[in-house]
Tab-separated table of C-alpha atoms in Angstrom:
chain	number	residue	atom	x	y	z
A	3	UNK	CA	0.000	0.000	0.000
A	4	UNK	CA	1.319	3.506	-0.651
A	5	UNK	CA	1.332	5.211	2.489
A	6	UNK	CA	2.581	8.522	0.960
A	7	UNK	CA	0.901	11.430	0.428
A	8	UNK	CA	-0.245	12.238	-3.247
A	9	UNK	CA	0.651	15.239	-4.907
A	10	UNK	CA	-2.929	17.250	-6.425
A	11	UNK	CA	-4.066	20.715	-7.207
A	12	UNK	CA	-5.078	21.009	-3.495
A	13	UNK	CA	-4.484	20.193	-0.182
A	14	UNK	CA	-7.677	20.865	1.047
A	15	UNK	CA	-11.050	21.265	-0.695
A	16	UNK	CA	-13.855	22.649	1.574
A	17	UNK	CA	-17.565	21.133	0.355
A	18	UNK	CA	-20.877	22.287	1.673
A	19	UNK	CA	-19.029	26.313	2.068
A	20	UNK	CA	-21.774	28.115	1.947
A	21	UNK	CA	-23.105	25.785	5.082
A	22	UNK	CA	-23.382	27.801	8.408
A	23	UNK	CA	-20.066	26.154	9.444
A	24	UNK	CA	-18.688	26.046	5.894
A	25	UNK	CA	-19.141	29.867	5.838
A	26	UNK	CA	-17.151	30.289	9.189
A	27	UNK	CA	-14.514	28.070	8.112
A	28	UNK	CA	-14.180	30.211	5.029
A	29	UNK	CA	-14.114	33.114	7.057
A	30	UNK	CA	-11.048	31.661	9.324
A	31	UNK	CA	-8.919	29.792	6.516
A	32	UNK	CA	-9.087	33.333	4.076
A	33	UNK	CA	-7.311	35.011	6.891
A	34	UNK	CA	-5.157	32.066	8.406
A	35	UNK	CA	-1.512	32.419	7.721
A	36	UNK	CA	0.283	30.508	9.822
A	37	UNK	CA	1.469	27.894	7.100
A	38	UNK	CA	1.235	27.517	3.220
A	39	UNK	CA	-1.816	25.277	2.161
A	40	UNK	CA	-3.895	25.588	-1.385
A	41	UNK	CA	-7.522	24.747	-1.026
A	42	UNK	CA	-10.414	25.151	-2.944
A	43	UNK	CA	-14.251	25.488	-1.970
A	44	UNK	CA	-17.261	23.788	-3.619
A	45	UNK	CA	-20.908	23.357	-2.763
A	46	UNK	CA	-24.210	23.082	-5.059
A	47	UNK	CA	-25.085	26.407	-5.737
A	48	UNK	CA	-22.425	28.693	-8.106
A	49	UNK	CA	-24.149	31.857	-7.474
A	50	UNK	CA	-23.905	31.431	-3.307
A	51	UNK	CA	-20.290	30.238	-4.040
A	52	UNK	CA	-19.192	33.545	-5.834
A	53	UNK	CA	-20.894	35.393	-3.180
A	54	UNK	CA	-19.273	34.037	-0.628
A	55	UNK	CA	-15.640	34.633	-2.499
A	56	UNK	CA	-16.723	37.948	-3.090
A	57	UNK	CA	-17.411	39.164	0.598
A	58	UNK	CA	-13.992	37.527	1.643
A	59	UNK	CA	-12.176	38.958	-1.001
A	60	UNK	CA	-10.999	35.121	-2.712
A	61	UNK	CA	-10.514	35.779	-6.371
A	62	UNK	CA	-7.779	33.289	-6.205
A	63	UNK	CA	-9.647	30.351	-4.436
A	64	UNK	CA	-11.044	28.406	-7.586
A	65	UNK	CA	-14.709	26.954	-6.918
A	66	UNK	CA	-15.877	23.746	-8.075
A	67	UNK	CA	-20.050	23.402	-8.473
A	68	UNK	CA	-21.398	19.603	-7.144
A	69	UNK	CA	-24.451	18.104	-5.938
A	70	UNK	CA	-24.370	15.549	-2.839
A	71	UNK	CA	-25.538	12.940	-4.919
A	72	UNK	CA	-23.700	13.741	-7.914
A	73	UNK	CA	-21.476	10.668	-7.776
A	74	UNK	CA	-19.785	11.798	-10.966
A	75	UNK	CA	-19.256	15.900	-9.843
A	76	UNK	CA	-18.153	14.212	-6.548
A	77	UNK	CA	-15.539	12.386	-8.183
A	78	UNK	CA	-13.674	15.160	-10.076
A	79	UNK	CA	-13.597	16.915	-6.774
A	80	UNK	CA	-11.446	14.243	-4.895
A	81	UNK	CA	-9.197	13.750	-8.114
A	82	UNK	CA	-8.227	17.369	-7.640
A	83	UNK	CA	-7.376	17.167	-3.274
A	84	UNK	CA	-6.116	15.273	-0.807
A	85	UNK	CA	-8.404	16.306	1.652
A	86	UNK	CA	-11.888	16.550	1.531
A	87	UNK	CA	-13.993	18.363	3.962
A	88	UNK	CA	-17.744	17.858	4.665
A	89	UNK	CA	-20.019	20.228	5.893
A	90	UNK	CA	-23.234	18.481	4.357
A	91	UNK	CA	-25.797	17.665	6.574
A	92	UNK	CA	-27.401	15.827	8.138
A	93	UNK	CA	-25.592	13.400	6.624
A	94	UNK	CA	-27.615	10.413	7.154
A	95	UNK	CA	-29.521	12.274	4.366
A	96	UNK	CA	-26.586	13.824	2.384
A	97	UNK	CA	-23.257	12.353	3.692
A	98	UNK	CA	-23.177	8.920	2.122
A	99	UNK	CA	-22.339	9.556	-1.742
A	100	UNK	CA	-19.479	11.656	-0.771
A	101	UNK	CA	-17.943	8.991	1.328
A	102	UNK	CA	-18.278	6.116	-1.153
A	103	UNK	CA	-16.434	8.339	-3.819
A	104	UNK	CA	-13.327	8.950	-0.910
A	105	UNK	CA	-12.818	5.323	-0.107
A	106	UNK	CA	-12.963	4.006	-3.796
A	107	UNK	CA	-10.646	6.684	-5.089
A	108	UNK	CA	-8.415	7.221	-1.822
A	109	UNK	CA	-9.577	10.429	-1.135
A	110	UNK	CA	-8.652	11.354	2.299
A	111	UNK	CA	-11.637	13.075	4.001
A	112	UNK	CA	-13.258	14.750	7.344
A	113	UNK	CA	-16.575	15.968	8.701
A	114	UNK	CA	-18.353	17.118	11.584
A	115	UNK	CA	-21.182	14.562	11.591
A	116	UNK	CA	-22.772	13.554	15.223
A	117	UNK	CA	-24.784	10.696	13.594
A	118	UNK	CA	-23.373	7.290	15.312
A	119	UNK	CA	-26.143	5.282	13.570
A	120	UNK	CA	-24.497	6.819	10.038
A	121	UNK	CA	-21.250	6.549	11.102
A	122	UNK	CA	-21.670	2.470	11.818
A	123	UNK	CA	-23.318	2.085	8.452
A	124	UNK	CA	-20.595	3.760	7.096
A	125	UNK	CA	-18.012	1.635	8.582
A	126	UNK	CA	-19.947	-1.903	7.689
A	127	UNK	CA	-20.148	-0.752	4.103
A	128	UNK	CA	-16.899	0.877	3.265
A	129	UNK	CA	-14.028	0.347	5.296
A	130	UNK	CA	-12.504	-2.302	3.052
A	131	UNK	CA	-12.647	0.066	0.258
A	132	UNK	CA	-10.864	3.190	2.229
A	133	UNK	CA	-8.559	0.048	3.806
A	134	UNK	CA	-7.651	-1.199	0.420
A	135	UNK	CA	-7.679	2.643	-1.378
A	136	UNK	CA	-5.432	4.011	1.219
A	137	UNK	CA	-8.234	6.715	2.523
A	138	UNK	CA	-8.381	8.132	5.559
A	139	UNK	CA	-11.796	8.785	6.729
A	140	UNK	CA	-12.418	10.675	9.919
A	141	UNK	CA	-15.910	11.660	11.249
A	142	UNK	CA	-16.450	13.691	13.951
A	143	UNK	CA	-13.680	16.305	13.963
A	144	UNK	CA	-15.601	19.211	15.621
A	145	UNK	CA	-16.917	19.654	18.678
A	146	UNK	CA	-18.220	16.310	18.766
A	147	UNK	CA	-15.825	14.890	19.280
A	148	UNK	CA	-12.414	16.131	19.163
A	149	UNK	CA	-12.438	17.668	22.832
A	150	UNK	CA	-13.797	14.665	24.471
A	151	UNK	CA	-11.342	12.513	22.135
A	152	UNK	CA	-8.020	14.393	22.433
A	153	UNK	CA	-9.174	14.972	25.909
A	154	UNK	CA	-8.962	10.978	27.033
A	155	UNK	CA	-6.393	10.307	24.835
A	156	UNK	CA	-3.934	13.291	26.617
A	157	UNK	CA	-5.584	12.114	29.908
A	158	UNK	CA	-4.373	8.432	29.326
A	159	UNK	CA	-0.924	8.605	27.942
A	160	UNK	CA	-0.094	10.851	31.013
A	161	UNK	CA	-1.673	8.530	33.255
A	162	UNK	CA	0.331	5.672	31.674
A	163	UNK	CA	3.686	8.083	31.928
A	164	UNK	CA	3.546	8.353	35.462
A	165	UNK	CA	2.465	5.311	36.704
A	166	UNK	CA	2.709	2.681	33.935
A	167	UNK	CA	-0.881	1.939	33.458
A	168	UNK	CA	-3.742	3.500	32.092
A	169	UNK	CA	-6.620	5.030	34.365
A	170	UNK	CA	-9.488	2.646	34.301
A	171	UNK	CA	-12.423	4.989	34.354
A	172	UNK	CA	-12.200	8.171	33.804
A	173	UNK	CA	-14.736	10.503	34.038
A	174	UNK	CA	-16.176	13.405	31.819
A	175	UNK	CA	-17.584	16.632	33.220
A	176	UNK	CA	-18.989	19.832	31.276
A	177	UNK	CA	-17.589	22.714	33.652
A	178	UNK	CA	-19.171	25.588	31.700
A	179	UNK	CA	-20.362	25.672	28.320
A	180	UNK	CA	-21.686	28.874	26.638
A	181	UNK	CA	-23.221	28.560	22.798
A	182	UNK	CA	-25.916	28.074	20.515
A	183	UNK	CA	-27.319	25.225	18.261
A	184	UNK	CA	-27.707	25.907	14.413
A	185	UNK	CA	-30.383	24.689	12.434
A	186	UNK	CA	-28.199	21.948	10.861
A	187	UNK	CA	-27.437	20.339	14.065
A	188	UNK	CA	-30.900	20.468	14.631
A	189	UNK	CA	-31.975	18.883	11.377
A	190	UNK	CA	-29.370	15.960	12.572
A	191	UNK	CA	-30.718	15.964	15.293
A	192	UNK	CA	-34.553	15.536	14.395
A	193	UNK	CA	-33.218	12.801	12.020
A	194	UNK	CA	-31.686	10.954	13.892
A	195	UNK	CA	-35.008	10.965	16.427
A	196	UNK	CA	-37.160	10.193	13.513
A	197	UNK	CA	-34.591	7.029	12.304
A	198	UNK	CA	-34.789	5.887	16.211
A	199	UNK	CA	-38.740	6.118	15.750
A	200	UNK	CA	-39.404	4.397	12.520
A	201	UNK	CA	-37.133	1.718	13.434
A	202	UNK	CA	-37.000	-0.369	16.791
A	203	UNK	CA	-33.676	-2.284	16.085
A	204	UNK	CA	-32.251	1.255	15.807
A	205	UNK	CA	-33.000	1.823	19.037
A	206	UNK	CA	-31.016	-1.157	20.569
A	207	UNK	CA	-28.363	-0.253	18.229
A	208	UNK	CA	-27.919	3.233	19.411
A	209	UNK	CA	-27.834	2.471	23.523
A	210	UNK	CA	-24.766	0.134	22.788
A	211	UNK	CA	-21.387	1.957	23.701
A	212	UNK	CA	-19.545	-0.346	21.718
A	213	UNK	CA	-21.089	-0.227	18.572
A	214	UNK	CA	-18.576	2.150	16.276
A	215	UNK	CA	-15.894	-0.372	17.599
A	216	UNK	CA	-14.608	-3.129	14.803
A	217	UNK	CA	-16.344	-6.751	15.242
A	218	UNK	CA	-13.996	-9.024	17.532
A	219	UNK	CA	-13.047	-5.858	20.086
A	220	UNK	CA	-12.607	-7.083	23.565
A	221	UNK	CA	-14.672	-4.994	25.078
A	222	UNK	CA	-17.732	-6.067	26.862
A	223	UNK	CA	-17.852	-3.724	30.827
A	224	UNK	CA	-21.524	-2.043	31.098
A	225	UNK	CA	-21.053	1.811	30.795
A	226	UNK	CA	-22.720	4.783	32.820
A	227	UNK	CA	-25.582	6.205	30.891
A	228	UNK	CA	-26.523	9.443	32.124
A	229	UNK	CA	-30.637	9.618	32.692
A	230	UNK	CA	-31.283	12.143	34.820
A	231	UNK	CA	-29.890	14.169	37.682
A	232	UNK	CA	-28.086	13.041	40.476
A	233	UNK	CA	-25.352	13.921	42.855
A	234	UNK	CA	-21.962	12.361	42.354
A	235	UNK	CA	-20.451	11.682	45.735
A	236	UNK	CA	-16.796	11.450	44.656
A	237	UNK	CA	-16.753	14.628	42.712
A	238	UNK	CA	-18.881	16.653	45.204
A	239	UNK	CA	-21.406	17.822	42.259
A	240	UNK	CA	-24.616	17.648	40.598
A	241	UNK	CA	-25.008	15.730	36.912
A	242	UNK	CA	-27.244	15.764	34.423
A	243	UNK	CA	-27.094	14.168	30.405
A	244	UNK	CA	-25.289	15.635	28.115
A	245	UNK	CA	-26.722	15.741	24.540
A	246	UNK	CA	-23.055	15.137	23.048
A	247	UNK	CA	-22.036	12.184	25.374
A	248	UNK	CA	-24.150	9.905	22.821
A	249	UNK	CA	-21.531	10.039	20.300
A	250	UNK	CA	-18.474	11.352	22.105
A	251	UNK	CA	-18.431	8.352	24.186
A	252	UNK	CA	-18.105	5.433	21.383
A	253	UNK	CA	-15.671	7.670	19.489
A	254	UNK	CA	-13.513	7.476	22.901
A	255	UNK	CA	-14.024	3.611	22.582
A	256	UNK	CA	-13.370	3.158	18.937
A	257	UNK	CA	-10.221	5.294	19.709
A	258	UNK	CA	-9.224	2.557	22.536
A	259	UNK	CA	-9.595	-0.443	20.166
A	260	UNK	CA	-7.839	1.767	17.425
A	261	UNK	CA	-5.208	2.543	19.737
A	262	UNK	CA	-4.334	-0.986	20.146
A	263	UNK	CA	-6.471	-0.839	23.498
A	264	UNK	CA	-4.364	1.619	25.268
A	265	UNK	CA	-7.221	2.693	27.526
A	266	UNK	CA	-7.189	-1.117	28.667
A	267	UNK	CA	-10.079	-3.411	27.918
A	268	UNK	CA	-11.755	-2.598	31.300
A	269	UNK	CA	-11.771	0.973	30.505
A	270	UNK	CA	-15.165	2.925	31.628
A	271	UNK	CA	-16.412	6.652	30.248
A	272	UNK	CA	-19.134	8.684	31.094
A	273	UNK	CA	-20.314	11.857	29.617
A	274	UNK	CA	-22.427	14.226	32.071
A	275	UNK	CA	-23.368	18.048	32.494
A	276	UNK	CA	-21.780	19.736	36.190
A	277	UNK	CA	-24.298	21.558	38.363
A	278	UNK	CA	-23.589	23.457	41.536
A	279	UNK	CA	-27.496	22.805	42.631
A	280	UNK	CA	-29.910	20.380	42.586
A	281	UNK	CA	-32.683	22.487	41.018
A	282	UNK	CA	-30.600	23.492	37.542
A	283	UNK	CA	-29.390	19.909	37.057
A	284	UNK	CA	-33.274	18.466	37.737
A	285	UNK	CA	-34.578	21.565	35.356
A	286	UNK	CA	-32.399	20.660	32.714
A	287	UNK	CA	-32.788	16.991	32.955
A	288	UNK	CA	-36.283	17.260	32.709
A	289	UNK	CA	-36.243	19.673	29.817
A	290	UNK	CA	-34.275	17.999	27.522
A	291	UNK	CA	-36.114	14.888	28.158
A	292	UNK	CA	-39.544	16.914	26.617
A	293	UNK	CA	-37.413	17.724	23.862
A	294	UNK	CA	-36.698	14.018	22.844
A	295	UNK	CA	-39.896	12.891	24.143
A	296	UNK	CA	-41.825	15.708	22.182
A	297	UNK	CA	-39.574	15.481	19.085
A	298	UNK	CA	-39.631	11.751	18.823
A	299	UNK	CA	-43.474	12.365	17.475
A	300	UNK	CA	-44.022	13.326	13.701
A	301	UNK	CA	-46.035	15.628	13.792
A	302	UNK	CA	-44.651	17.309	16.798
A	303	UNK	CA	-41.069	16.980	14.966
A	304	UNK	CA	-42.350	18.566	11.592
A	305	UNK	CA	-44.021	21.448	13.862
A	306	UNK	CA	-40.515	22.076	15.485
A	307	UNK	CA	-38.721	22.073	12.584
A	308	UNK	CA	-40.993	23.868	10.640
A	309	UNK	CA	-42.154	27.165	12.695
A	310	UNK	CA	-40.235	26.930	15.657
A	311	UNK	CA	-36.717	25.839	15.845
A	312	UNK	CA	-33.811	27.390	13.483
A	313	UNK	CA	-33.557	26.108	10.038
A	314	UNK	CA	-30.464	24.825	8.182
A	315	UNK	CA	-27.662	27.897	7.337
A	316	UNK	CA	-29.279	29.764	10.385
A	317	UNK	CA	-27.403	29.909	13.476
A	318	UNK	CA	-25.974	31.538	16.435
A	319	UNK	CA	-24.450	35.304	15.172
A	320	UNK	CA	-21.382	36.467	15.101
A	321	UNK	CA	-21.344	38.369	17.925
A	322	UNK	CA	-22.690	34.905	20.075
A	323	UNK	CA	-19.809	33.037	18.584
A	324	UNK	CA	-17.307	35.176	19.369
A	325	UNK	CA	-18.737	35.042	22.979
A	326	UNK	CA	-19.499	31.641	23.017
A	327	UNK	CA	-16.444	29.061	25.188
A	328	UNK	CA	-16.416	25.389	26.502
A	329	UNK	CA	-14.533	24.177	29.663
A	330	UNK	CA	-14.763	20.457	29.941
A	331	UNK	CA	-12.742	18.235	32.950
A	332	UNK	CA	-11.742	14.869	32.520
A	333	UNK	CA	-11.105	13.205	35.954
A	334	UNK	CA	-9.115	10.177	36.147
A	335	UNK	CA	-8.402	7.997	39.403
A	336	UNK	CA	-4.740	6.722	38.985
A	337	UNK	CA	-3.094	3.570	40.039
A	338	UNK	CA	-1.237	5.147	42.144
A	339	UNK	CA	-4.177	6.159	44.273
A	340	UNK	CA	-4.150	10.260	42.592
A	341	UNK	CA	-6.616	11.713	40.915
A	342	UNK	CA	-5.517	13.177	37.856
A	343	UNK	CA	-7.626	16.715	36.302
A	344	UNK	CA	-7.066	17.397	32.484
A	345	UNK	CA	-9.010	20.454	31.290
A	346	UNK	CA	-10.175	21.179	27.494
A	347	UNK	CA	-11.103	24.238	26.753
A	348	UNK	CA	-12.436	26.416	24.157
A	349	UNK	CA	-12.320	30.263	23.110
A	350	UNK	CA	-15.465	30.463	20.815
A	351	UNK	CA	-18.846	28.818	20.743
A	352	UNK	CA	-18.320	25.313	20.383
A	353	UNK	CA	-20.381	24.144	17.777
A	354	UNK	CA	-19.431	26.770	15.214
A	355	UNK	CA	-16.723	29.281	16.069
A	356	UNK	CA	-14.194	26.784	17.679
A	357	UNK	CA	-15.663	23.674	15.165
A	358	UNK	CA	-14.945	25.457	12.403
A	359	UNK	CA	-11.302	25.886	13.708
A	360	UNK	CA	-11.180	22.191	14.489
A	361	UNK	CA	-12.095	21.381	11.401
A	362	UNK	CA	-9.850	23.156	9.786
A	363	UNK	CA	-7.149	22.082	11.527
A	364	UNK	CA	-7.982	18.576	11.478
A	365	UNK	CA	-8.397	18.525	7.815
A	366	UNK	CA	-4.701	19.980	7.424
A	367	UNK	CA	-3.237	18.220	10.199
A	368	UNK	CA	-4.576	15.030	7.800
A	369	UNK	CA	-3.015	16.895	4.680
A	370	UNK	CA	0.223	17.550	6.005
A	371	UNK	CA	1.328	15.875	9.269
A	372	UNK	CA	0.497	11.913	8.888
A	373	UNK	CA	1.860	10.458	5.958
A	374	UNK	CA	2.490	6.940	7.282
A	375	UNK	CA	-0.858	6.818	8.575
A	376	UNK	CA	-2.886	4.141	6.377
A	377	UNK	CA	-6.175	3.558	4.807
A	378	UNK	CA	-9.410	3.177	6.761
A	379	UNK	CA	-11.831	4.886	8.906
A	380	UNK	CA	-10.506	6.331	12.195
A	381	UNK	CA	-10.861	9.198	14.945
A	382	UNK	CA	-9.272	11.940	15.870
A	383	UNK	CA	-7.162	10.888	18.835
A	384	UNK	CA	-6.162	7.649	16.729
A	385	UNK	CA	-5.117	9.289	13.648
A	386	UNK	CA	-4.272	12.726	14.166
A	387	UNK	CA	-3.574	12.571	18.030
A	388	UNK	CA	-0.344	14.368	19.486
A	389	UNK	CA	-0.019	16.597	15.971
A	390	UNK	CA	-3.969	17.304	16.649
A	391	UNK	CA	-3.495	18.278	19.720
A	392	UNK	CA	-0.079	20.844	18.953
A	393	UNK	CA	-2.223	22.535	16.111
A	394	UNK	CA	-5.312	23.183	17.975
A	395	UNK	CA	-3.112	24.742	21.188
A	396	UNK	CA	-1.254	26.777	18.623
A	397	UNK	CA	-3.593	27.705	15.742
A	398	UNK	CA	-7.768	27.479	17.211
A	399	UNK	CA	-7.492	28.193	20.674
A	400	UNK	CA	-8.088	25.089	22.084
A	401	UNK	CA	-6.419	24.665	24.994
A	402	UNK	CA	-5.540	20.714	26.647
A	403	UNK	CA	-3.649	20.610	29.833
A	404	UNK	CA	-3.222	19.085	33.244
A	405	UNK	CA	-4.877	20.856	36.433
C-alpha cells in the first residue's frame, strides 16, 4: 500500500461552504496564515459560491459546483485534493455519496457529523474500500468529538507516563459551556429521532457503547448512561445528560480499540453536564427529556422544525460566537491512588466558532502531518492525536492541559 501522500491541485477542498459552518470556516482559513496550504471550496449552488468569495475577497480560491448525490461531480472533486472536507448535513440524508467516492478513489476526508447510527453504516459498508484505497476517513472532527477525544487520549498517555498503566475509568464533566445550536445540528438531530422512531432495532443499536468499535473488540464492561440528575459523591457535584455524550463516548471507545487498546479493555467513560445545585441539574434533565420525548413524534417533529426551531444555514451570530467558550474536565483515578484533572477548553462557541477551527485544523493536520498513517476509517485521537493536539493549542485556541 502507498502510504505517501499524493501530490494534487489542493491540499484541502472545503464542500458544503456556503453551510453555516462552511461559511465560518471560510471566514477563518481566508485570513489564516500561519502555514502555506492551497484549497479550494465547492458546494451546489455557483451563485452562493461567488458570493461568498466575493465578501472575503478570494478571487484566487477556484470553486468547483457539485451536488451531494452527484457521484460523478463528486468524483472530479477528490481527483483534484487530498483532503476533503464535509459540511453536508445531516448526513444520514446527504453524507453517504461523498464517502463512497473517498474510499474508492483514496480520497482522504473529514466531517463534523454527530450521527453514530451513520457513522456504523458507514463503517460496515466501506471500510474495506478506504482500507484497500489508502483513505483516511475521519468523522467527527468538531466539537463532537475532538475535545472529548483528544481529551482521554492526553488524559491516558499521562496517566500511563507516570504510573505505567492506564486510568481505568475516567470521568467526563462539562464545567461551563456557553453557545448556541444551528439549524443543521438540529436537522441531525430531528433525524436521527425520527430514524430511532421508525425503526426499533435502531434503538437497541444506538444504547450500545460499543457499537462504532470493529467486530472481535474485547470490550464487553456495562457503561454509565446518564438519565437524569443526580449527585456524584466522589466529585462533590450535581449531573445531568449531556446531549453530546451519545456520540463522544463510542468515538472514545473506537479510539481505545484503534489505539491498540491503550485505555485497557476494562476501561469505563461517562459523559455528564456539572451543576452546583440540585434544582438546575433536575430543570435541565427534565427539559431535555420533553425535547426528545416531544420530538420523537411526527407531527410534533415537523411542527418544530418547521415554525419553531432554526432552520439549516441559520445559526448563532457572530457576535454569540465570538462570545461563546467550553470548559470540559476529565477526571481520572490513577493507580497510584491520585486523581488526575485534564481540562479542554475552548475560546469560541463550540459548535461553530471553535468547530470550524477544528475542522480546519484537522483537515490539514490530515493533509500535512500523517503520511504513514494508512487507509481506513478512524478518529481523531487515533489518527491525528499528538499533531492534533499541537495545532489546535497553537492555531484554534483550544487549549488541553493538566490541572
Amino acid at each position: 500500500m502507498n502510504t505517501t501522500m499524493p501530490t494534487k491541485e489542493f491540499d484541502i477542498l472545503l464542500y458544503g461552504a456556503t453551510s453555516f459552518v462552511g461559511k465560518i470556516m471560510i471566514s477563518y482559513l481566508a485570513t489564516y496564515a500561519e502555514e502555506t496550504f492551497s484549497w479550494a471550496i465547492a458546494g451546489r449552488d455557483e451563485q452562493k459560491l461567488l458570493a461568498l468569495k466575493k465578501e472575503h475577497g478570494l478571487t484566487s480560491v477556484p470553486h468547483f459546483v457539485a451536488d451531494a448525490s452527484d457521484e460523478t461531480a463528486l468524483t472530479a472533486l477528490c481527483e483534484k485534493t487530498n483532503v476533503i472536507i464535509s459540511t453536508v448535513g445531516p448526513y444520514a440524508l446527504y453524507g453517504e455519496t461523498l464517502v463512497k467516492v473517498c474510499a474508492n478513489t483514496g480520497t482522504d476526508y473529514c466531517d463534523l457529523t454527530g450521527e453514530p447510527q451513520w457513522i456504523k453504516a458507514m463503517l460496515d459498508k466501506y471500510e474495506p474500500q478506504a482500507q484497500a484505497s489508502g483513505a483516511r476517513i475521519i468523522n467527527c472532527s468538531g466539537f463532537d468529538s475532538i475535545p472529548s477525544d483528544l481529551g482521554v487520549y492526553f488524559s491516558q498517555r499521562s496517566a500511563i507516563e507516570k504510573t505505567g498503566s492506564p486510568a481505568a475509568q475516567i470521568k467526563m464533566r462539562v464545567y461551563k459551556i456557553k453557545g448556541a445550536a444551528s439549524g443543521g445540528t438540529i436537522a441531525s438531530m430531528l433525524n436521527v429521532l425520527k430514524e430511532a422512531s421508525d425503526n426499533p432495532s435502531l434503538r437497541k443499536l444506538l444504547v450500545n457503547p460499543y457499537v462504532l468499535c470493529n467486530a472481535g473488540h474485547p470490550f464487553h464492561l456495562r457503561q454509565k448512561n446518564h438519565k437524569k440528575a443526580e449527585y456524584d459523591n466522589e466529585l462533590s457535584i450535581w449531573t445531568m445528560p449531556f446531549v453530546m455524550a451519545a456520540i463522544n463516548e463510542r468515538i472514545v471507545h473506537r479510539s481505545n480499540q484503534l489505539l491498540g487498546t491503550m485505555y485497557g479493555e476494562a476501561f469505563k467513560y461517562d459523559e455528564a453536564m456539572s451543576s452546583k445545585t440540585a434544582s438546575t441539574a433536575w430543570i435541565t434533565t427534565l427539559g431535555l427529556g420533553a425535547f426528545v420525548g416531544a420530538a420523537s413524534f411526527a407531527p410534533i417533529r415537523n411542527l418544530l422544525a418547521n415554525h419553531i426551531l432554526p432552520k439549516p444555514g441559520e445559526g448563532p451570530s457572530v457576535e454569540d460566537q465570538e462570545n461563546g467558550m467550553f470548559d470540559m474536565r476529565f477526571y481520572a483515578e490513577l493507580d497510584n491512588g491520585k486523581r488526575q484533572v485534564v481540562q479542554v477548553t475552548g475560546d469560541k462557541d463550540p459548535g461553530y466558532g471553535s468547530t470550524a477551527k477544528m475542522l480546519s485544523q484537522a483537515a490539514l493536520c490530515l493533509a500535512k502531518d500523517i503520511p504513514n498513517v494508512k487507509g481506513g476509517f478512524w478518529t481523531p485521537a487515533s489518527a491525528l492525536g499528538d499533531a492534533l493536539i499541537h495545532r489546535l493549542g497553537k492555531h484554534a485556541g483550544v487549549k488541553i492541559k493538566e490541572l
